Short mmCIF file of C-alpha atoms and ligand atoms in Angstrom, two decimals:
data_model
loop_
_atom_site.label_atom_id
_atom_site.label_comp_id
_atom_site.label_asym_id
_atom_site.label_seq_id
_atom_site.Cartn_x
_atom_site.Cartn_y
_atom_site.Cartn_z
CA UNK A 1 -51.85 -97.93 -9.31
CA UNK A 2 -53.95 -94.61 -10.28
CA UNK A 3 -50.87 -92.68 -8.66
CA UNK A 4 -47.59 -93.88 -8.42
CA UNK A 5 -46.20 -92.01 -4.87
CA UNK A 6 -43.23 -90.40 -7.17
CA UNK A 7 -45.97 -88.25 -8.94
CA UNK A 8 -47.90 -87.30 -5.99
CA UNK A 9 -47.22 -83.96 -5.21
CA UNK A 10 -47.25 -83.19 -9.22
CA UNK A 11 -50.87 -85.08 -9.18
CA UNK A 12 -51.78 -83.35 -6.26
CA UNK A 13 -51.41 -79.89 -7.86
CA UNK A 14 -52.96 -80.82 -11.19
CA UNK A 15 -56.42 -81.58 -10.94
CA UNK A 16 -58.79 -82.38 -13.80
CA UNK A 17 -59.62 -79.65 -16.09
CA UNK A 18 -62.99 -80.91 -15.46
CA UNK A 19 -63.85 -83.24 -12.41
CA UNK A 20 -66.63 -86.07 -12.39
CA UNK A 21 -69.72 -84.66 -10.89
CA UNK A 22 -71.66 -86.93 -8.52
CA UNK A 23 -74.05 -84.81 -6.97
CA UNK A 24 -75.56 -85.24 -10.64
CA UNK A 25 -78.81 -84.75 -12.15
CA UNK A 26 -78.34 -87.92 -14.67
CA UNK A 27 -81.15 -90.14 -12.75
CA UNK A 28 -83.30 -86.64 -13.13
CA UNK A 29 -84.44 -87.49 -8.90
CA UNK A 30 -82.51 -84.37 -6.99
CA UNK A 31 -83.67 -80.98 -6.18
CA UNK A 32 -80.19 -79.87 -5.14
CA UNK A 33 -78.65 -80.24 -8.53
CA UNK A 34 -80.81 -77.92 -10.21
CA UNK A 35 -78.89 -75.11 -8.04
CA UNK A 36 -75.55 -76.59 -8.91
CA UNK A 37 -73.60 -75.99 -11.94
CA UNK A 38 -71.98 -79.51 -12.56
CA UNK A 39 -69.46 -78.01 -14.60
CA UNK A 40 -65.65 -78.26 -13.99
CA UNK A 41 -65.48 -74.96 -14.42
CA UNK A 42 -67.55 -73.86 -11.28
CA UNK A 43 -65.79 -76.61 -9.50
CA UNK A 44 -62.25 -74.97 -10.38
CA UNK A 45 -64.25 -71.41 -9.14
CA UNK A 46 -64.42 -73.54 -6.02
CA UNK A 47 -60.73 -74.56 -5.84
CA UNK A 48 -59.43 -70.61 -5.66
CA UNK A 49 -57.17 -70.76 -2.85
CA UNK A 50 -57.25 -74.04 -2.07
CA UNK A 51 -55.93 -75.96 -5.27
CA UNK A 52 -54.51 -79.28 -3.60
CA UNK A 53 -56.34 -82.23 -3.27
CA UNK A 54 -57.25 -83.50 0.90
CA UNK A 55 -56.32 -79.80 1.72
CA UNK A 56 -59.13 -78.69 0.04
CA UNK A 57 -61.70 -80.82 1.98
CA UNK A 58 -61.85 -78.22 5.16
CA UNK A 59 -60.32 -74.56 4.82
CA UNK A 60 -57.50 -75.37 7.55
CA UNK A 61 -55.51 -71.80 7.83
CA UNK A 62 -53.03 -72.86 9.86
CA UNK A 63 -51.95 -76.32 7.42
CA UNK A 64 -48.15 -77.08 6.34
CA UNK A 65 -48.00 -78.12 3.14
CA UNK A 66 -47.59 -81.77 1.88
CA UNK A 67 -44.01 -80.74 0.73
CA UNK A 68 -43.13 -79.68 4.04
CA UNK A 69 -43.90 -83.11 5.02
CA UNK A 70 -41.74 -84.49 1.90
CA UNK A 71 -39.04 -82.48 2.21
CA UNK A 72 -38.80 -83.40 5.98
CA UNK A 73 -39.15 -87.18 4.53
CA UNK A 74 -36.34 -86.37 2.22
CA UNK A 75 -34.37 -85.14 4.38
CA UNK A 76 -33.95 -88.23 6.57
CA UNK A 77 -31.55 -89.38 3.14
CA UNK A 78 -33.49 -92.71 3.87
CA UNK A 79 -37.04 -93.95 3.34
CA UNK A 80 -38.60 -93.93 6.71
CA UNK A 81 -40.85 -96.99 7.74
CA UNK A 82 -42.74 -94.77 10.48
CA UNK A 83 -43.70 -91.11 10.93
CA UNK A 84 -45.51 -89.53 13.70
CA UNK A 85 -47.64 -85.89 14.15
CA UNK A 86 -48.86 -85.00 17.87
CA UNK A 87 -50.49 -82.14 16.10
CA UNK A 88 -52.30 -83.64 12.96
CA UNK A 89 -55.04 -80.47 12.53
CA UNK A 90 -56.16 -81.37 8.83
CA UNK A 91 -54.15 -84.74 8.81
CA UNK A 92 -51.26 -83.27 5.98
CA UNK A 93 -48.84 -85.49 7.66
CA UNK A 94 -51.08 -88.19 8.04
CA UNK A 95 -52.13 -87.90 4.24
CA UNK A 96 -49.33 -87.26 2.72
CA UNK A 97 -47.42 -90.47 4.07
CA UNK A 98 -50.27 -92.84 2.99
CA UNK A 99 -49.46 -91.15 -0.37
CA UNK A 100 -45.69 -92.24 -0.36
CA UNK A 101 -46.41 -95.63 1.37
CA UNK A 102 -45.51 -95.07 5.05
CA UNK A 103 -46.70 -96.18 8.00
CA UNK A 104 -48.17 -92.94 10.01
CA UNK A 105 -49.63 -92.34 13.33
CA UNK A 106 -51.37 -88.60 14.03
CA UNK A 107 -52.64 -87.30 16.94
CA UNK A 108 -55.36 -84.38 16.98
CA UNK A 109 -57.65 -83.29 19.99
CA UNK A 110 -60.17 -81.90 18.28
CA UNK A 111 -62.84 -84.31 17.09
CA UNK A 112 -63.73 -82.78 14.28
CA UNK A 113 -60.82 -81.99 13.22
CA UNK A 114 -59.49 -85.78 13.77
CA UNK A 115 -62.51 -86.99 11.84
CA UNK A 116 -61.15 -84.76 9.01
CA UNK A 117 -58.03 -86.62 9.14
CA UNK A 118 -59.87 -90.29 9.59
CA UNK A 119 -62.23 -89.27 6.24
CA UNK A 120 -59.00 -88.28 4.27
CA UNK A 121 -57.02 -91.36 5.08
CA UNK A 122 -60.07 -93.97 5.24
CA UNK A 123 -60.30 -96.47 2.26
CA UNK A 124 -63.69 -94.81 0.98
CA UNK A 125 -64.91 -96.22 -2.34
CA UNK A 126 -66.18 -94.13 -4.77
CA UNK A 127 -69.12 -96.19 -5.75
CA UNK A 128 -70.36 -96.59 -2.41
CA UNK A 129 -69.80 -93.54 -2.11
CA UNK A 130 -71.74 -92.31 -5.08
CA UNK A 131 -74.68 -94.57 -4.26
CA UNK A 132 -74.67 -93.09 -0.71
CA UNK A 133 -74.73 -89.64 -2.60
CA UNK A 134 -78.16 -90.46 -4.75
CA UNK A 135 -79.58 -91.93 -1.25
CA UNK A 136 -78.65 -88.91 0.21
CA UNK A 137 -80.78 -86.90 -2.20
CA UNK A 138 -83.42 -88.72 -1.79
CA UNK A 139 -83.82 -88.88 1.87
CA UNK A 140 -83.33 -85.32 2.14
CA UNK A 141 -86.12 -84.59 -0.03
CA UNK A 142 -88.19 -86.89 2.02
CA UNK A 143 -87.38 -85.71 5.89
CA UNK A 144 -88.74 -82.32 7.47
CA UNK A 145 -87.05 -80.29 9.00
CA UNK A 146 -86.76 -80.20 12.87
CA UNK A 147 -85.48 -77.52 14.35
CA UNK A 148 -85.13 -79.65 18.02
CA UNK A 149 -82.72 -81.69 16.44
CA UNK A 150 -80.03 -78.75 16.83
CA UNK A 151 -81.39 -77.91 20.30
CA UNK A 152 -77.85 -78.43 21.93
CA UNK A 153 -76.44 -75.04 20.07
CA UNK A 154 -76.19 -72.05 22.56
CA UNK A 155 -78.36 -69.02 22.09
CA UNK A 156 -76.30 -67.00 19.55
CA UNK A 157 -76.48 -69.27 17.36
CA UNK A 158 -79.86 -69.39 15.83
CA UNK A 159 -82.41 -66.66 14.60
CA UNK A 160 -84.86 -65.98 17.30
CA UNK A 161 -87.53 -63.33 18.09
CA UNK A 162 -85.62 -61.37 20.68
CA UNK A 163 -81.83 -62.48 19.90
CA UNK A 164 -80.25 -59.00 18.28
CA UNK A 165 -77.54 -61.33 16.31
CA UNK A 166 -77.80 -65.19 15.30
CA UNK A 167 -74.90 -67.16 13.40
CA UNK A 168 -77.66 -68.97 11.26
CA UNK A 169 -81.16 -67.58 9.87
CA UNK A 170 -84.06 -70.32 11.33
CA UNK A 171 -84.52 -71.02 7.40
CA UNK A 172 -80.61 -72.03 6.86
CA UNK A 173 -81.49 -73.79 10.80
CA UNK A 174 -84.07 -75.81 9.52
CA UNK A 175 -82.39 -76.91 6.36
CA UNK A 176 -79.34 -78.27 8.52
CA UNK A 177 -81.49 -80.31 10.87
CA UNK A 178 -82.79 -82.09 7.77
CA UNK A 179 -79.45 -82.48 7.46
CA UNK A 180 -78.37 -83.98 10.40
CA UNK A 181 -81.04 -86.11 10.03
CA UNK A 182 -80.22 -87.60 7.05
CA UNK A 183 -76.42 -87.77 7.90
CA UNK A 184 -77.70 -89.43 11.32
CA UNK A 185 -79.26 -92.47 8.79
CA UNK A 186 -76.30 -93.48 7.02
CA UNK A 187 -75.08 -96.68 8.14
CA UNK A 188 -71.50 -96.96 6.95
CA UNK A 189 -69.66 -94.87 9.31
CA UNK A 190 -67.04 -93.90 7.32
CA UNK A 191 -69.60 -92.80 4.37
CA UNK A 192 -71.14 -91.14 7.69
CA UNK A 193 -68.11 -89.42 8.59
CA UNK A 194 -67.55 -87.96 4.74
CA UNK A 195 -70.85 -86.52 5.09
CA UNK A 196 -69.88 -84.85 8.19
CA UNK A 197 -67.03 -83.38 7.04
CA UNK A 198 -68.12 -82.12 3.95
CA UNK A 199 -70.74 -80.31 6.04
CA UNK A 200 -68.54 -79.16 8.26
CA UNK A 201 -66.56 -77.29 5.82
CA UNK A 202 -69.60 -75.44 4.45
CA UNK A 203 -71.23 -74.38 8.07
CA UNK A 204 -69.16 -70.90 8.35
CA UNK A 205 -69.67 -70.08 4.69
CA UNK A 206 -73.38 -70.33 5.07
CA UNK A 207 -73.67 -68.55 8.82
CA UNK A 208 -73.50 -64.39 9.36
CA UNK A 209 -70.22 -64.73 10.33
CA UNK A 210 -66.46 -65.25 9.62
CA UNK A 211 -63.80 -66.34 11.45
CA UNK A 212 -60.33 -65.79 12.07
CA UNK A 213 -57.57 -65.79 14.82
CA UNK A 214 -59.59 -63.20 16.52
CA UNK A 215 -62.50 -65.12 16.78
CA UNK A 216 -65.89 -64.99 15.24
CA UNK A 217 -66.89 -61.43 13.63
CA UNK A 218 -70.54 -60.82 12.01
CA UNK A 219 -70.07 -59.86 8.14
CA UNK A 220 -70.81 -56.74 7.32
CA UNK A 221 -74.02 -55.60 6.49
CA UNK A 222 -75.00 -59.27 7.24
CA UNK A 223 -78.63 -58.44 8.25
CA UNK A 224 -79.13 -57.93 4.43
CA UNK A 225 -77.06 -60.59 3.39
CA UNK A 226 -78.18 -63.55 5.42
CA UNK A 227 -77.56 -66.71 3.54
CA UNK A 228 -80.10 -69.53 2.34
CA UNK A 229 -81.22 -72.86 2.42
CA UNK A 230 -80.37 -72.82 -1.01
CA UNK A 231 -77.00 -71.57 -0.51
CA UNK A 232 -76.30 -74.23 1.95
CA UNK A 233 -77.94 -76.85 -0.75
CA UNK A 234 -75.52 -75.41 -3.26
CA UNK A 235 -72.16 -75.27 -1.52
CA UNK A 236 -72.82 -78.79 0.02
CA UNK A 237 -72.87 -80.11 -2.95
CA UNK A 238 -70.05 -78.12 -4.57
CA UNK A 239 -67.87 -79.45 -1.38
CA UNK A 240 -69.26 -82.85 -1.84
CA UNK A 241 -68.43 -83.05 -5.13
CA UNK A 242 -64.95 -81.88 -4.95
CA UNK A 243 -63.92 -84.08 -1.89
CA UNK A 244 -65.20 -86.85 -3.99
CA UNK A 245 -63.07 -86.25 -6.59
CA UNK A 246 -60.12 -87.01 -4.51
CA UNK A 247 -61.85 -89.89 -3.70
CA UNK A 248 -61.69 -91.52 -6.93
CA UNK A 249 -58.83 -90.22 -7.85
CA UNK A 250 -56.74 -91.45 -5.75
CA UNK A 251 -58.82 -94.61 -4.81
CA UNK A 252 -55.78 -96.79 -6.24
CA UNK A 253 -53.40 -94.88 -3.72
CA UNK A 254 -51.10 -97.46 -1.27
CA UNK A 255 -52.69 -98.38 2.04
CA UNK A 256 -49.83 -98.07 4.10
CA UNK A 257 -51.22 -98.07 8.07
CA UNK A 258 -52.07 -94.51 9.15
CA UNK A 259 -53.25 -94.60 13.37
CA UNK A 260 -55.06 -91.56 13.89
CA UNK A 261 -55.68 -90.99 17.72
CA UNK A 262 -58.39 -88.66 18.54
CA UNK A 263 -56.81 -87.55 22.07
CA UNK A 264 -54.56 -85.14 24.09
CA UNK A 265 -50.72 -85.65 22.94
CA UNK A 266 -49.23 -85.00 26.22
CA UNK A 267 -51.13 -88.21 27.51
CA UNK A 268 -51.90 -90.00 23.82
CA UNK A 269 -48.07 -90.27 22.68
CA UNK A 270 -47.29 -92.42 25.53
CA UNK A 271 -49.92 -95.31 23.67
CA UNK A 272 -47.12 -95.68 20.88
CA UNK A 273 -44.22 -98.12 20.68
CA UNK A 274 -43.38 -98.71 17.41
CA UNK A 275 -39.88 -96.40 17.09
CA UNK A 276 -40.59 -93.32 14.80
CA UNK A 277 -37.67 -92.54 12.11
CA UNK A 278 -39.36 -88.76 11.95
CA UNK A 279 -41.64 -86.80 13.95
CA UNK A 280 -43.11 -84.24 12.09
CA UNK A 281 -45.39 -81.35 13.43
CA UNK A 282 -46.69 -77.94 14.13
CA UNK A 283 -48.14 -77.39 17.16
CA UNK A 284 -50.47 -74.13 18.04
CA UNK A 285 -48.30 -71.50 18.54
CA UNK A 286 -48.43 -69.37 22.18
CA UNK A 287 -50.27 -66.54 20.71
CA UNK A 288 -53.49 -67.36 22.70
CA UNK A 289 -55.04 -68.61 19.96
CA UNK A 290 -57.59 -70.95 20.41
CA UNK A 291 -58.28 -73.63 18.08
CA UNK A 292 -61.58 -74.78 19.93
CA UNK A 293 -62.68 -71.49 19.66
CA UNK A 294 -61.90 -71.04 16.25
CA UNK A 295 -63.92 -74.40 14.80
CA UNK A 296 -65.98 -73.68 17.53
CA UNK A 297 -69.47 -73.56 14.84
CA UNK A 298 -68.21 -76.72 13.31
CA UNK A 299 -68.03 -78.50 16.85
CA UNK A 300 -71.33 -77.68 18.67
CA UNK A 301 -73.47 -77.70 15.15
CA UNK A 302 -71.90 -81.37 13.96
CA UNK A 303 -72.71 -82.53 17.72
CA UNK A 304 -69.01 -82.91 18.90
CA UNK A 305 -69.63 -80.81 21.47
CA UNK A 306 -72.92 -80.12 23.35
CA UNK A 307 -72.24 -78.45 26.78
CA UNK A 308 -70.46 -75.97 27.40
CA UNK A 309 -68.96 -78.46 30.41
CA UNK A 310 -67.62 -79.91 26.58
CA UNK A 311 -66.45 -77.20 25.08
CA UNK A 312 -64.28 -76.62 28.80
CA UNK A 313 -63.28 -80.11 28.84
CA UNK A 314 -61.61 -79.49 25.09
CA UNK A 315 -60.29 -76.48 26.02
CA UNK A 316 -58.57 -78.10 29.01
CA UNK A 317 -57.40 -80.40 26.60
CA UNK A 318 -55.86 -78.21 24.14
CA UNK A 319 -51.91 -77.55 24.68
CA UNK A 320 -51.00 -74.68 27.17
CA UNK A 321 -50.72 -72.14 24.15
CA UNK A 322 -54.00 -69.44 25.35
CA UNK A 323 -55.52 -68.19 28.42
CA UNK A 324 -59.33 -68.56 27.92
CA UNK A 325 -59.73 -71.27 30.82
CA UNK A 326 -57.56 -71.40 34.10
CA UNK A 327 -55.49 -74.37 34.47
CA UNK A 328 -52.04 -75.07 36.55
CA UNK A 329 -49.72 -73.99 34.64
CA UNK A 330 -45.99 -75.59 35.41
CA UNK A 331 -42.54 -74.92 33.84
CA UNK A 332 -40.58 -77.11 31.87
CA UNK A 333 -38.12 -79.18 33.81
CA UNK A 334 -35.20 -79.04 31.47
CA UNK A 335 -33.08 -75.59 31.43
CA UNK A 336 -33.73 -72.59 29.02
CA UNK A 337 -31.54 -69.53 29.88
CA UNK A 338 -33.67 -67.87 27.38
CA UNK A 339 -36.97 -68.76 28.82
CA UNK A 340 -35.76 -67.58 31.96
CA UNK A 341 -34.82 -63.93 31.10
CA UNK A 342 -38.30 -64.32 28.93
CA UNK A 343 -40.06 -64.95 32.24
CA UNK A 344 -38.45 -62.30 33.75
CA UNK A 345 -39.41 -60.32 30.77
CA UNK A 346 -42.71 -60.94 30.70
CA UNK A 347 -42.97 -60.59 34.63
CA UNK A 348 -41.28 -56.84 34.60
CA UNK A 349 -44.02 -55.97 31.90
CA UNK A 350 -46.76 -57.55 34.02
CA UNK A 351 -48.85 -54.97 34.13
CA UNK A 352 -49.00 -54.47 30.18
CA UNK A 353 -50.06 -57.28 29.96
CA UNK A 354 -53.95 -57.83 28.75
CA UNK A 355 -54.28 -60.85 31.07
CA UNK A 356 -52.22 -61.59 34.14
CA UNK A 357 -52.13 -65.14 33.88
CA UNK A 358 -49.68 -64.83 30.19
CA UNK A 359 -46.21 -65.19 31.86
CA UNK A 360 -47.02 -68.62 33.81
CA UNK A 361 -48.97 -69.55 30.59
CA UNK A 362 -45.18 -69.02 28.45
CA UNK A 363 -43.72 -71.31 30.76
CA UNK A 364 -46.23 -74.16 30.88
CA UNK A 365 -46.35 -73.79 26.97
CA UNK A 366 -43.01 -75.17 27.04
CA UNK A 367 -43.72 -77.98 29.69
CA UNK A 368 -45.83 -78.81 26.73
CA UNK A 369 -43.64 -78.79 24.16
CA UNK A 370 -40.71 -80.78 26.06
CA UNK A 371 -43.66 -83.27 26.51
CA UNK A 372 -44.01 -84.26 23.46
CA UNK A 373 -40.31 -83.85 22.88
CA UNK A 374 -39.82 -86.25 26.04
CA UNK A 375 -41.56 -88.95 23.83
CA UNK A 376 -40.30 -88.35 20.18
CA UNK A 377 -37.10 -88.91 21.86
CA UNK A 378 -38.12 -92.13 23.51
CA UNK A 379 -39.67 -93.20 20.18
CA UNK A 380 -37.21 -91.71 17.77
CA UNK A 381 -34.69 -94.73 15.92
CA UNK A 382 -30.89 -94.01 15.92
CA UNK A 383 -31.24 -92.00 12.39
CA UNK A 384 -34.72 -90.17 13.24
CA UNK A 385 -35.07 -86.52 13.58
CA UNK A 386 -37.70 -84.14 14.81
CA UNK A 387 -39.06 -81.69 12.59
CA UNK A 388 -40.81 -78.77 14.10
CA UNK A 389 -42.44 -75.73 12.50
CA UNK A 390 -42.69 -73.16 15.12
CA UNK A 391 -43.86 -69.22 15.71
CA UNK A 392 -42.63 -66.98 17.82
CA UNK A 393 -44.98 -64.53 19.59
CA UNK A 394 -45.14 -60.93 21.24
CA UNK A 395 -46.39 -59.52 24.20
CA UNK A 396 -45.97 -56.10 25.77
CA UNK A 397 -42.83 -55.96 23.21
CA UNK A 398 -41.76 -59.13 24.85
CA UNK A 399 -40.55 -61.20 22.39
CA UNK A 400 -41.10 -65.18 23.04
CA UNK A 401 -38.37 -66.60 21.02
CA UNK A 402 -40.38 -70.18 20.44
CA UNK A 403 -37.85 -71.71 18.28
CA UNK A 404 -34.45 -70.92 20.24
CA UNK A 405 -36.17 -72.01 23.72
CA UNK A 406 -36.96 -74.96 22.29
CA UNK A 407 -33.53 -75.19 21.17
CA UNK A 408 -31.98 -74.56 24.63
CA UNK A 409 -34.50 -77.21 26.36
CA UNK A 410 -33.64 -80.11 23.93
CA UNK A 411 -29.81 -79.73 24.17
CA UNK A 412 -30.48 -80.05 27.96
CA UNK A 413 -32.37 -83.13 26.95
CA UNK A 414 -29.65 -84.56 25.15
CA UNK A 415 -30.42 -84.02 21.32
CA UNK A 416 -27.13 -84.41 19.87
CA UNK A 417 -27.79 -81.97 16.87
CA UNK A 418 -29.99 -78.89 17.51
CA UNK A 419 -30.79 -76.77 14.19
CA UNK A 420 -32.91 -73.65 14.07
CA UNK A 421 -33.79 -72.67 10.71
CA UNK A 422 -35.88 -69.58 10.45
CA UNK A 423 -38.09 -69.99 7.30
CA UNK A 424 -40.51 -66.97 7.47
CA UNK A 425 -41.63 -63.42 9.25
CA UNK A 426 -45.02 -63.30 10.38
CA UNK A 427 -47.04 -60.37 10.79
CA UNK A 428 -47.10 -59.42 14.72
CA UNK A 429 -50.75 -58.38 15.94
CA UNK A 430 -52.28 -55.12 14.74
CA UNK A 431 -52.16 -54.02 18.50
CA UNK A 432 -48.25 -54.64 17.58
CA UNK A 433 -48.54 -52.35 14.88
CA UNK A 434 -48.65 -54.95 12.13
CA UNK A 435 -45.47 -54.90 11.57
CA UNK A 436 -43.25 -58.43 10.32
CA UNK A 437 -41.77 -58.95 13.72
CA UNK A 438 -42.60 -62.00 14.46
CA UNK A 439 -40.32 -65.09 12.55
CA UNK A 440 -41.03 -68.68 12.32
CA UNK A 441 -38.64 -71.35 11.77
CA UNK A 442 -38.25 -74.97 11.52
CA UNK A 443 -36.13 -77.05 14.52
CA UNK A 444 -34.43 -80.10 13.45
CA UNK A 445 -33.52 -81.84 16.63
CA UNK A 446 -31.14 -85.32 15.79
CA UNK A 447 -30.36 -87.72 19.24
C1 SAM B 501 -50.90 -75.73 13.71
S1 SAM B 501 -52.16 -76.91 13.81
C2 SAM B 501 -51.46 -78.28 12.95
C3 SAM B 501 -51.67 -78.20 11.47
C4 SAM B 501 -51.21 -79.42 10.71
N1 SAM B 501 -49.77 -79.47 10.62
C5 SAM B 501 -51.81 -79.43 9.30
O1 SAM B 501 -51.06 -79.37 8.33
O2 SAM B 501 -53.03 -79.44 9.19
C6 SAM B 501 -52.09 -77.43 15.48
C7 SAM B 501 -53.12 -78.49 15.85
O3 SAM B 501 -52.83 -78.96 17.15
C8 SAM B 501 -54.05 -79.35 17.74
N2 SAM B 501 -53.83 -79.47 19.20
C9 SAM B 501 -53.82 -78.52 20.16
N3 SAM B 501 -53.57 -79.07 21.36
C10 SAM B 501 -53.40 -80.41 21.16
C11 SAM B 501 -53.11 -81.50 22.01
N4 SAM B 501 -52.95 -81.34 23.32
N5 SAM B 501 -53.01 -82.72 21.46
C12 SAM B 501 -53.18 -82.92 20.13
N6 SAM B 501 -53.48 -81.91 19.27
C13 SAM B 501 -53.57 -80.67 19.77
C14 SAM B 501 -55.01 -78.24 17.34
O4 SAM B 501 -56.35 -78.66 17.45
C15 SAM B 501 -54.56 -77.98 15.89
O5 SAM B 501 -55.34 -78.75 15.02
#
């Protein structure tokens, strides 16, 4: 075995000092690779920030880290045969359990996002993989664009004569449709699905804009900085290159059996039988933060979504953490003192409050969470635990104490041990004043 599971997080952290290049000019045939350095050096340029191999395949902000997920593991004192994630994101759960040889299921809503997780944890094989590289190369040289092939996207998001802001120039437009089209013609769907999320995780880097949990903002200046076809053709294969290297280098890994269900937890959880020794998980905190808005250019442009009737459906899918779509919003059935007075809170402060809707949103955010705490608990074996990573948030100097609600609601549940651990201050909004208000902490809940 290529890595033994003992040495995976120290493997994980250590890459090559220079990684095998296969978006390579060696058969002489590709136009991309004349635009990219195949050195390891420009790949370890590439890495800043995100030095850990499978995180680095999509820039996912709001990941744990794979030794969260150990040291949860550890924790247990035993080696767990099953772990579960309602709220897999980028799939670190998922990944880092096929890593230590544990059975894993993960649940993620978006479909992008659970595609990310399926390419990490799919037994890809680097030759096919590298074949389906040079036969990428060459059908992209050999399609033309076609610019009706991304006809789906709404208006803002490509150059047109009398749009006053586009996400993507029509050049950088075109280019992707050829794309698409190429990515449409590979067979093997999970080849297909590597493509897509390598892709994926170069869109926003080669659009006018950024994002973050405000949203989508146009870079400044972008008018004069609009990026290229040949930007896209370089970071594609920069990406491609260094998701590959994770590929091969940890083709040897174990195959334990990883489930990853693309689907709402709150219904999706209820599909699982096999008792879960931890479940491990972040879900999005109830800052109204949207996650569908937020991969929102990966979604429509990679064809997940192509309505906005789909981008409401997803939405309505998402867990009761935002306001951007009315829904019914109910209360959690189990008792919370503290969510009470919170309520009450929230309801004095009502009109502070940016959108009316927030208090009854609280509430039904933890009607979500006691959810999926209904089934961990149904699924959990005699020794399990639940380990949660979760934020607190702020409105109108309302304090939602996330962590300690939760706490209250799962001793009414009957958890026999309920620990809140807080592990970190966040920075509270700048409307907040910026100021480190706002903690997060982990909640180890034992039956
Ligand atoms: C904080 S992130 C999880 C990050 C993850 N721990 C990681 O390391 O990548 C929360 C995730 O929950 C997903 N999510 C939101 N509502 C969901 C639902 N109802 N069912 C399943 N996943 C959901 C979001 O799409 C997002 O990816």
């Amino acid at each position: 075995m290529r890595n033994p599971p003992a040495r995976y997080l120290q493997t994980l952290q250590e890459h090559f000092a220079t990684a095998p290049t296969w978006f390579s000019s060696s058969d002489g045939m590709d136009t991309l690779n004349a635009r990219v350095p195949a050195t390891g050096a420009s790949l370890t340029t590439n890495q800043d920030g995100k030095g850990t191999a499978f995180q680095r395949w999509f820039h996912f902000k709001e990941a744990f880290s794979p030794s969260f997920v150990t040291a949860a593991i550890d924790s247990l004192g035993y080696r767990p045969t099953h772990i579960v994630d309602p709220f897999g994101g980028s799939g670190t759960s998922a990944i880092t359990a096929q890593l230590l040889s544990i059975d894993a299921t993960t649940v993620e809503v978006n479909p992008f996002l659970a595609d990310v997780i399926k390419a990490k944890v799919s037994q890809l094989s680097a030759e096919k993989l590298r074949h389906a590289a040079v036969g990428f190369q060459a059908s992209l040289s050999g399609t033309r664009s076609n610019i009706l092939r991304l006809s789906h996207l709404p208006p803002t998001f490509i150059e047109g004569p009398d749009k006053p802001r586009w996400i993507f120039p029509l050049t950088v437009a075109r280019q992707l449709s050829r794309y698409l089209t190429c990515i449409d013609q590979i067979v093997d769907a999970g080849i297909q699905r590597f493509f897509k999320v390598v892709l994926g995780a170069v869109l926003v880097e080669c659009s006018n804009i950024y994002v973050n949990g405000k949203g989508r903002r146009y870079r400044r200046a972008w008018q004069e900085n609009q990026p290229t076809p040949e930007k896209l053709d370089a970071l594609f294969a920069l990406q491609f290159n260094t998701s590959f290297e994770d590929v091969l280098r940890f083709e040897g890994r174990p195959r334990s059996r990883i489930n990853v269900i693309h689907g709402d937890s709150r219904i999706a959880l209820a599909q699982i039988s096999e008792p879960i020794d931890l479940a491990v998980f972040s879900p999005p905190y109830p800052n109204t933060f949207d996650y569908t808005d937020i991969y929102n250019v990966e979604l429509w442009v990679l064809g997940y979504i192509s309505s906005s009737a789909d981008n409401a459906r997803l939405r309505k899918e998402t867990l009761r953490s935002h306001v951007q779509i009315s829904r019914p919003y109910d209360a959690p059935k189990k008792s919370s003192p503290l969510l009470s007075r919170t309520l009450d809170a929230l309801k004095h402060q009502q009109s502070q409050l940016w959108d009316a809707s927030i208090p009854a949103m609280v509430g039904a955010y933890f009607r979500d969470l006691e959810i999926v705490l209904e089934e961990s608990q149904r699924l959990l074996a005699p020794s399990g635990k639940v380990m949660m990573v979760v934020g607190d948030s702020r409105y109108a100097d309302v304090r939602i104490e996330v962590a300690n609600v939760i706490g209250e609601i799962a001793t009414d549940m009957g958890f026999g041990s309920v620990t809140v651990r807080e592990v970190r201050q966040m920075r509270s909004s700048a409307q907040q004043g910026g100021r480190l208000l706002l903690a997060e902490s982990i909640v180890e809940l034992r039956s």
